[in-house]
Amino acid sequence: MRTLILVLIFTVLIYSCAEDDSGVLDLNGNYTGVFTVEYSDGTKHSNTVTVNFSENNYSSSGNGNANDFYPAGGSGSYEIKNSKILFSDINIWLAHFDWNLILNGEYDYTINKNKLIISATKNNIGFYEYELEKK
């Protein structure tokens, strides 16, 4: 009986100490910064961007000067899982630009105080990065 109780306590301790990515990182707030894409041919484009996080939702502005879509924007829900941020865009988009410019899908992230960097290499097309600061 004593062994069973120790095993149960040990099991509870292990599960209570396990890392749960949901809720560990609080992104809520408004971030501004620079979006940059570098395509595999070396072409690079940058533009200003704003990303707002609220609970499990996000919205990203795309400055898109002259309809260049650098970045396109995006909005919907997100979750943090396995050290990645998974964005699920809910918008309907036309097919006349690089859809990787939409903040959607799986991104790596680093955060240091008020600075957040979200980045992904997508479809062997290019490297997409949001370098943001919380305001």
Coordinates of N, CA, C and O in Angstrom, one line a residue:
M1 N 0.8 -1.2 0.0 CA 0.0 0.0 0.0 C 0.9 1.3 0.0 O 0.6 2.2 -0.7
R2 N 1.9 1.2 0.8 CA 2.8 2.4 0.9 C 3.5 2.6 -0.4 O 3.6 3.8 -0.8
T3 N 3.9 1.6 -1.1 CA 4.5 1.7 -2.4 C 3.6 2.3 -3.4 O 4.0 3.1 -4.2
L4 N 2.3 1.9 -3.4 CA 1.3 2.4 -4.3 C 1.1 3.9 -4.1 O 1.1 4.6 -5.1
I5 N 1.1 4.3 -2.9 CA 0.9 5.7 -2.6 C 2.1 6.5 -3.1 O 2.0 7.6 -3.7
L6 N 3.3 6.0 -2.9 CA 4.5 6.7 -3.4 C 4.5 6.8 -4.9 O 4.9 7.8 -5.5
V7 N 4.1 5.7 -5.6 CA 4.1 5.7 -7.0 C 3.0 6.7 -7.5 O 3.3 7.5 -8.4
L8 N 1.9 6.8 -6.9 CA 0.9 7.8 -7.2 C 1.4 9.2 -7.0 O 1.2 10.1 -7.9
I9 N 2.0 9.5 -5.9 CA 2.6 10.8 -5.7 C 3.6 11.2 -6.7 O 3.7 12.3 -7.2
F10 N 4.5 10.2 -7.0 CA 5.6 10.4 -8.0 C 5.0 10.7 -9.4 O 5.4 11.7 -10.1
T11 N 3.9 10.0 -9.7 CA 3.3 10.2 -11.0 C 2.6 11.6 -11.1 O 2.8 12.3 -12.1
V12 N 2.0 12.0 -10.0 CA 1.3 13.3 -10.0 C 2.4 14.4 -10.1 O 2.2 15.4 -10.9
L13 N 3.5 14.2 -9.4 CA 4.6 15.2 -9.5 C 5.2 15.3 -10.9 O 5.4 16.4 -11.4
I14 N 5.4 14.2 -11.5 CA 5.9 14.2 -12.9 C 5.0 14.9 -13.9 O 5.4 15.8 -14.6
Y15 N 3.7 14.6 -13.8 CA 2.7 15.2 -14.7 C 2.5 16.7 -14.4 O 2.3 17.5 -15.3
S16 N 2.6 17.1 -13.2 CA 2.4 18.5 -12.8 C 3.6 19.3 -13.2 O 3.5 20.5 -13.4
C17 N 4.8 18.7 -13.3 CA 6.0 19.5 -13.7 C 6.2 19.4 -15.2 O 7.1 20.1 -15.7
A18 N 5.4 18.7 -16.0 CA 5.6 18.6 -17.4 C 5.3 19.9 -18.0 O 4.4 20.7 -17.6
E19 N 6.1 20.3 -19.0 CA 5.9 21.6 -19.7 C 4.7 21.6 -20.5 O 4.4 20.7 -21.3
D20 N 3.8 22.6 -20.4 CA 2.6 22.8 -21.2 C 2.8 24.1 -21.9 O 2.8 25.1 -21.4
D21 N 3.0 24.0 -23.2 CA 3.3 25.2 -24.0 C 2.1 26.1 -24.0 O 2.3 27.3 -24.1
S22 N 0.9 25.7 -23.9 CA -0.3 26.6 -23.9 C -0.2 27.3 -22.6 O -0.2 26.7 -21.5
G23 N -0.3 28.6 -22.6 CA -0.3 29.5 -21.4 C 1.0 29.9 -20.9 O 1.1 30.7 -20.1
V24 N 2.1 29.2 -21.3 CA 3.4 29.6 -20.9 C 3.9 30.9 -21.4 O 4.4 31.7 -20.7
L25 N 3.5 31.2 -22.6 CA 3.9 32.4 -23.3 C 2.7 33.3 -23.5 O 1.8 33.0 -24.1
D26 N 2.8 34.5 -22.8 CA 1.7 35.5 -23.0 C 2.1 36.5 -24.0 O 2.9 37.4 -23.7
L27 N 1.5 36.4 -25.2 CA 1.8 37.4 -26.2 C 0.8 38.5 -26.3 O 1.0 39.4 -27.1
N28 N -0.2 38.5 -25.5 CA -1.3 39.6 -25.6 C -0.7 41.0 -25.7 O 0.2 41.3 -24.9
G29 N -1.1 41.7 -26.7 CA -0.7 43.1 -26.8 C -0.5 43.5 -28.3 O -0.7 42.7 -29.2
N30 N 0.0 44.7 -28.5 CA 0.2 45.2 -29.8 C 1.7 45.3 -30.1 O 2.5 45.8 -29.3
Y31 N 2.2 44.7 -31.2 CA 3.6 44.7 -31.6 C 3.7 45.4 -33.0 O 2.9 45.2 -33.9
T32 N 4.8 46.2 -33.1 CA 5.1 46.8 -34.4 C 6.5 46.5 -34.7 O 7.3 46.2 -33.9
G33 N 6.8 46.5 -36.0 CA 8.2 46.2 -36.4 C 8.3 46.1 -37.9 O 7.6 46.8 -38.7
V34 N 9.2 45.2 -38.3 CA 9.5 45.1 -39.8 C 9.3 43.6 -40.2 O 9.8 42.7 -39.5
F35 N 8.7 43.5 -41.3 CA 8.5 42.2 -42.0 C 9.6 42.1 -43.1 O 9.7 43.1 -43.8
T36 N 10.3 41.0 -43.2 CA 11.3 40.8 -44.3 C 11.1 39.4 -44.9 O 10.9 38.5 -44.1
V37 N 11.1 39.4 -46.2 CA 11.1 38.1 -46.9 C 12.4 38.1 -47.7 O 12.7 39.1 -48.4
E38 N 13.1 37.0 -47.7 CA 14.3 36.8 -48.5 C 14.0 35.5 -49.3 O 13.9 34.4 -48.8
Y39 N 13.8 35.7 -50.7 CA 13.6 34.6 -51.6 C 14.8 33.8 -51.9 O 15.9 34.3 -51.7
S40 N 14.7 32.6 -52.3 CA 15.8 31.7 -52.6 C 16.7 32.2 -53.7 O 17.9 31.9 -53.7
D41 N 16.2 33.1 -54.5 CA 17.1 33.7 -55.5 C 17.9 34.9 -55.0 O 18.6 35.6 -55.7
G42 N 17.7 35.3 -53.7 CA 18.5 36.4 -53.1 C 17.7 37.7 -53.0 O 18.1 38.6 -52.4
T43 N 16.5 37.8 -53.7 CA 15.7 38.9 -53.7 C 15.1 39.1 -52.3 O 14.7 38.2 -51.6
K44 N 15.2 40.4 -51.8 CA 14.7 40.7 -50.4 C 13.7 41.8 -50.5 O 13.9 42.8 -51.2
H45 N 12.7 41.7 -49.7 CA 11.7 42.8 -49.5 C 11.4 43.0 -48.1 O 11.3 42.0 -47.3
S46 N 11.2 44.3 -47.7 CA 10.9 44.6 -46.3 C 9.8 45.7 -46.2 O 9.7 46.5 -47.2
N47 N 9.0 45.7 -45.1 CA 8.0 46.7 -45.0 C 7.6 46.7 -43.5 O 7.9 45.7 -42.8
T48 N 7.0 47.8 -43.1 CA 6.5 47.9 -41.7 C 5.3 46.9 -41.5 O 4.6 46.6 -42.4
V49 N 5.1 46.5 -40.3 CA 4.0 45.6 -39.9 C 3.6 45.8 -38.5 O 4.4 46.2 -37.7
T50 N 2.3 45.5 -38.2 CA 1.8 45.5 -36.9 C 1.1 44.2 -36.7 O 0.3 43.7 -37.6
V51 N 1.3 43.5 -35.6 CA 0.7 42.3 -35.2 C 0.1 42.5 -33.8 O 0.8 42.9 -32.9
N52 N -1.2 42.2 -33.7 CA -1.9 42.3 -32.4 C -2.3 40.9 -32.0 O -2.9 40.1 -32.8
F53 N -2.0 40.6 -30.7 CA -2.4 39.3 -30.1 C -3.4 39.6 -29.0 O -3.2 40.5 -28.2
S54 N -4.5 38.9 -29.0 CA -5.5 39.0 -27.9 C -6.1 37.6 -27.6 O -6.7 37.0 -28.5
E55 N -5.8 37.1 -26.4 CA -6.2 35.8 -26.0 C -5.6 34.8 -27.1 O -4.4 34.8 -27.2
N56 N -6.4 34.0 -27.8 CA -5.9 33.1 -28.8 C -6.1 33.6 -30.2 O -6.1 32.8 -31.1
N57 N -6.3 34.9 -30.4 CA -6.5 35.5 -31.7 C -5.4 36.4 -32.1 O -4.7 37.0 -31.2
Y58 N -5.3 36.6 -33.3 CA -4.2 37.6 -33.8 C -4.8 38.3 -35.1 O -5.7 37.8 -35.7
S59 N -4.2 39.5 -35.3 CA -4.4 40.2 -36.6 C -3.1 40.8 -37.0 O -2.4 41.3 -36.1
S60 N -2.8 40.8 -38.3 CA -1.6 41.3 -38.8 C -1.9 42.3 -39.9 O -2.7 42.0 -40.8
S61 N -1.4 43.5 -39.8 CA -1.6 44.5 -40.9 C -0.5 44.2 -41.9 O 0.6 43.9 -41.7
G62 N -0.9 44.4 -43.2 CA 0.0 44.4 -44.3 C 0.0 45.8 -44.9 O -1.0 46.2 -45.4
N63 N 1.1 46.4 -44.8 CA 1.2 47.8 -45.3 C 1.0 47.7 -46.8 O 0.3 48.5 -47.4
G64 N 1.6 46.7 -47.5 CA 1.4 46.4 -48.9 C 1.4 47.6 -49.8 O 0.5 47.8 -50.6
N65 N 2.4 48.5 -49.7 CA 2.5 49.6 -50.6 C 2.3 49.2 -52.1 O 2.9 48.2 -52.5
A66 N 1.5 49.8 -52.8 CA 1.2 49.6 -54.2 C 0.9 48.1 -54.5 O 1.2 47.5 -55.4
N67 N 0.1 47.6 -53.5 CA -0.4 46.2 -53.6 C 0.8 45.2 -53.8 O 0.6 44.2 -54.5
D68 N 1.9 45.4 -53.1 CA 3.0 44.4 -53.2 C 2.9 43.3 -52.2 O 3.6 42.3 -52.3
F69 N 2.0 43.5 -51.2 CA 1.7 42.4 -50.2 C 2.9 42.0 -49.4 O 3.0 40.9 -48.9
Y70 N 3.8 42.9 -49.1 CA 5.0 42.6 -48.3 C 4.8 43.3 -46.9 O 5.2 44.4 -46.7
P71 N 4.1 42.7 -46.0 CA 3.4 41.4 -46.0 C 2.0 41.6 -46.4 O 1.5 42.7 -46.5
A72 N 1.2 40.5 -46.5 CA -0.2 40.5 -46.9 C -1.1 40.8 -45.7 O -2.1 41.4 -45.9
G73 N -0.7 40.4 -44.6 CA -1.5 40.5 -43.4 C -2.0 39.2 -42.9 O -1.3 38.2 -43.1
G74 N -3.2 39.1 -42.3 CA -3.8 37.9 -41.9 C -4.4 38.1 -40.5 O -4.1 39.0 -39.8
S75 N -5.4 37.2 -40.2 CA -6.0 37.3 -38.9 C -6.7 35.9 -38.7 O -7.1 35.2 -39.6
G76 N -6.9 35.6 -37.4 CA -7.5 34.4 -37.0 C -7.1 34.0 -35.7 O -7.0 34.8 -34.8
S77 N -6.9 32.7 -35.5 CA -6.5 32.2 -34.2 C -5.1 31.6 -34.2 O -4.5 31.4 -35.3
Y78 N -4.5 31.5 -33.0 CA -3.1 30.9 -33.0 C -3.0 30.1 -31.7 O -3.8 30.2 -30.8
E79 N -2.0 29.2 -31.8 CA -1.7 28.4 -30.6 C -0.2 28.2 -30.5 O 0.4 28.2 -31.6
I80 N 0.3 28.0 -29.3 CA 1.7 27.7 -29.1 C 1.8 26.3 -28.8 O 1.2 25.8 -27.9
K81 N 2.6 25.6 -29.6 CA 2.7 24.1 -29.5 C 4.1 23.7 -29.9 O 4.6 24.0 -30.9
N82 N 4.7 22.9 -29.0 CA 6.1 22.3 -29.3 C 7.1 23.4 -29.7 O 7.7 23.3 -30.7
S83 N 7.1 24.5 -29.0 CA 8.0 25.6 -29.2 C 7.8 26.3 -30.6 O 8.7 26.9 -31.1
K84 N 6.6 26.2 -31.1 CA 6.3 26.8 -32.4 C 5.0 27.6 -32.2 O 4.2 27.3 -31.2
I85 N 4.7 28.6 -33.0 CA 3.4 29.3 -33.0 C 2.7 28.8 -34.3 O 3.3 28.9 -35.4
L86 N 1.5 28.3 -34.2 CA 0.7 27.9 -35.3 C -0.4 28.9 -35.5 O -1.3 29.0 -34.7
F87 N -0.3 29.6 -36.6 CA -1.3 30.6 -37.0 C -2.4 30.0 -38.0 O -2.0 29.2 -38.9
S88 N -3.6 30.3 -37.7 CA -4.7 29.8 -38.6 C -5.5 31.0 -39.1 O -6.4 31.5 -38.5
D89 N -5.1 31.4 -40.3 CA -5.8 32.6 -40.9 C -7.2 32.2 -41.4 O -7.4 31.1 -41.9
I90 N -8.1 33.1 -41.2 CA -9.5 32.9 -41.6 C -10.0 33.6 -42.8 O -11.2 33.6 -43.1
N91 N -9.1 34.4 -43.4 CA -9.5 35.2 -44.5 C -9.6 34.5 -45.9 O -9.0 33.5 -46.1
I92 N -10.3 35.1 -46.8 CA -10.4 34.7 -48.2 C -9.4 35.6 -49.0 O -9.5 36.8 -48.9
W93 N -8.5 34.9 -49.7 CA -7.5 35.7 -50.5 C -7.6 35.4 -51.9 O -7.9 34.3 -52.4
L94 N -7.2 36.4 -52.7 CA -7.1 36.2 -54.2 C -5.8 35.5 -54.4 O -4.9 35.5 -53.6
A95 N -5.6 34.9 -55.6 CA -4.4 34.0 -55.9 C -3.4 34.7 -56.7 O -2.6 34.1 -57.4
H96 N -3.3 36.1 -56.6 CA -2.3 36.8 -57.5 C -1.0 37.2 -56.8 O -0.3 38.1 -57.2
F97 N -0.7 36.6 -55.7 CA 0.6 36.9 -55.0 C 1.0 35.7 -54.2 O 0.4 34.7 -54.1
D98 N 2.2 35.8 -53.6 CA 2.8 34.7 -52.8 C 2.0 34.6 -51.5 O 2.1 35.4 -50.6
W99 N 1.3 33.5 -51.3 CA 0.5 33.3 -50.1 C 1.3 33.1 -48.9 O 0.8 33.1 -47.8
N100 N 2.6 32.8 -49.0 CA 3.4 32.7 -47.8 C 3.6 34.1 -47.1 O 4.1 34.1 -46.0
L101 N 3.2 35.1 -47.8 CA 3.2 36.5 -47.2 C 2.1 36.7 -46.2 O 2.1 37.7 -45.5
I102 N 1.2 35.8 -46.1 CA 0.1 35.8 -45.2 C 0.6 35.2 -43.9 O 1.3 34.2 -43.9
L103 N 0.3 35.8 -42.8 CA 0.7 35.3 -41.5 C -0.2 34.1 -41.2 O -1.3 34.2 -40.7
N104 N 0.3 32.9 -41.6 CA -0.5 31.7 -41.5 C 0.5 30.5 -41.5 O 1.5 30.5 -42.1
G105 N 0.1 29.5 -40.7 CA 0.9 28.3 -40.7 C 1.9 28.3 -39.5 O 1.7 29.0 -38.5
E106 N 2.9 27.5 -39.6 CA 3.9 27.2 -38.5 C 5.1 28.1 -38.6 O 5.7 28.2 -39.6
Y107 N 5.4 28.8 -37.4 CA 6.6 29.7 -37.3 C 7.4 29.3 -36.1 O 6.8 29.0 -35.0
D108 N 8.7 29.5 -36.2 CA 9.5 29.5 -35.0 C 9.4 30.8 -34.3 O 9.1 31.8 -35.0
Y109 N 9.7 30.9 -33.1 CA 9.7 32.2 -32.4 C 10.8 32.3 -31.4 O 11.3 31.3 -30.8
T110 N 11.3 33.5 -31.2 CA 12.2 33.8 -30.0 C 11.6 35.1 -29.4 O 11.1 36.0 -30.1
I111 N 11.7 35.1 -28.1 CA 11.2 36.3 -27.4 C 12.2 36.7 -26.3 O 12.8 35.8 -25.6
N112 N 12.5 38.0 -26.2 CA 13.4 38.5 -25.2 C 12.8 39.8 -24.8 O 12.8 40.8 -25.5
K113 N 12.3 39.8 -23.6 CA 11.6 41.0 -23.0 C 10.4 41.4 -23.9 O 9.5 40.7 -24.1
N114 N 10.5 42.6 -24.5 CA 9.5 43.1 -25.4 C 9.7 42.8 -26.9 O 8.9 43.3 -27.7
K115 N 10.8 42.1 -27.2 CA 11.1 41.8 -28.6 C 10.6 40.4 -28.9 O 11.0 39.4 -28.2
L116 N 9.9 40.3 -30.0 CA 9.4 39.0 -30.5 C 9.8 38.8 -32.0 O 9.6 39.7 -32.8
I117 N 10.5 37.7 -32.3 CA 10.8 37.4 -33.7 C 10.1 36.1 -34.1 O 10.2 35.1 -33.4
I118 N 9.4 36.2 -35.1 CA 8.6 35.1 -35.7 C 9.2 34.8 -37.1 O 9.3 35.7 -37.9
S119 N 9.6 33.6 -37.3 CA 10.2 33.3 -38.6 C 9.9 31.9 -39.1 O 9.6 31.0 -38.3
A120 N 10.0 31.7 -40.4 CA 9.7 30.4 -41.1 C 10.3 30.4 -42.4 O 10.3 31.4 -43.2
T121 N 10.9 29.2 -42.8 CA 11.3 29.0 -44.2 C 10.1 28.2 -44.7 O 9.7 27.2 -44.2
K122 N 9.6 28.7 -45.8 CA 8.3 28.1 -46.4 C 8.5 27.6 -47.8 O 8.9 28.3 -48.7
N123 N 8.1 26.3 -48.0 CA 8.0 25.7 -49.3 C 9.2 25.9 -50.2 O 9.1 26.0 -51.4
N124 N 10.4 25.9 -49.6 CA 11.7 26.2 -50.4 C 11.6 27.4 -51.2 O 12.3 27.5 -52.2
I125 N 10.7 28.3 -50.9 CA 10.5 29.6 -51.6 C 11.3 30.7 -51.0 O 12.0 31.5 -51.7
G126 N 11.3 30.8 -49.7 CA 12.0 31.9 -49.0 C 11.9 31.8 -47.5 O 11.3 30.9 -47.0
F127 N 12.6 32.8 -46.9 CA 12.6 32.9 -45.5 C 11.8 34.1 -45.1 O 12.1 35.2 -45.6
Y128 N 10.8 34.0 -44.2 CA 9.8 35.0 -43.9 C 10.0 35.3 -42.4 O 10.0 34.4 -41.5
E129 N 10.3 36.6 -42.1 CA 10.6 37.0 -40.7 C 9.8 38.3 -40.3 O 9.8 39.3 -41.0
Y130 N 9.2 38.2 -39.1 CA 8.6 39.4 -38.4 C 9.5 39.7 -37.2 O 9.6 38.9 -36.3
E131 N 10.1 40.9 -37.3 CA 10.9 41.3 -36.1 C 10.1 42.4 -35.4 O 9.9 43.5 -36.0
L132 N 9.5 42.1 -34.2 CA 8.5 42.9 -33.6 C 8.9 43.4 -32.2 O 9.7 42.7 -31.5
E133 N 8.4 44.5 -31.8 CA 8.5 45.0 -30.4 C 7.2 45.4 -29.9 O 6.3 46.0 -30.5
K134 N 6.9 44.9 -28.6 CA 5.7 45.2 -28.0 C 5.6 46.6 -27.5 O 6.5 47.1 -26.9
K135 N 4.5 47.2 -27.8 CA 4.3 48.6 -27.5 C 3.4 48.8 -26.2 O 2.6 48.0 -25.9

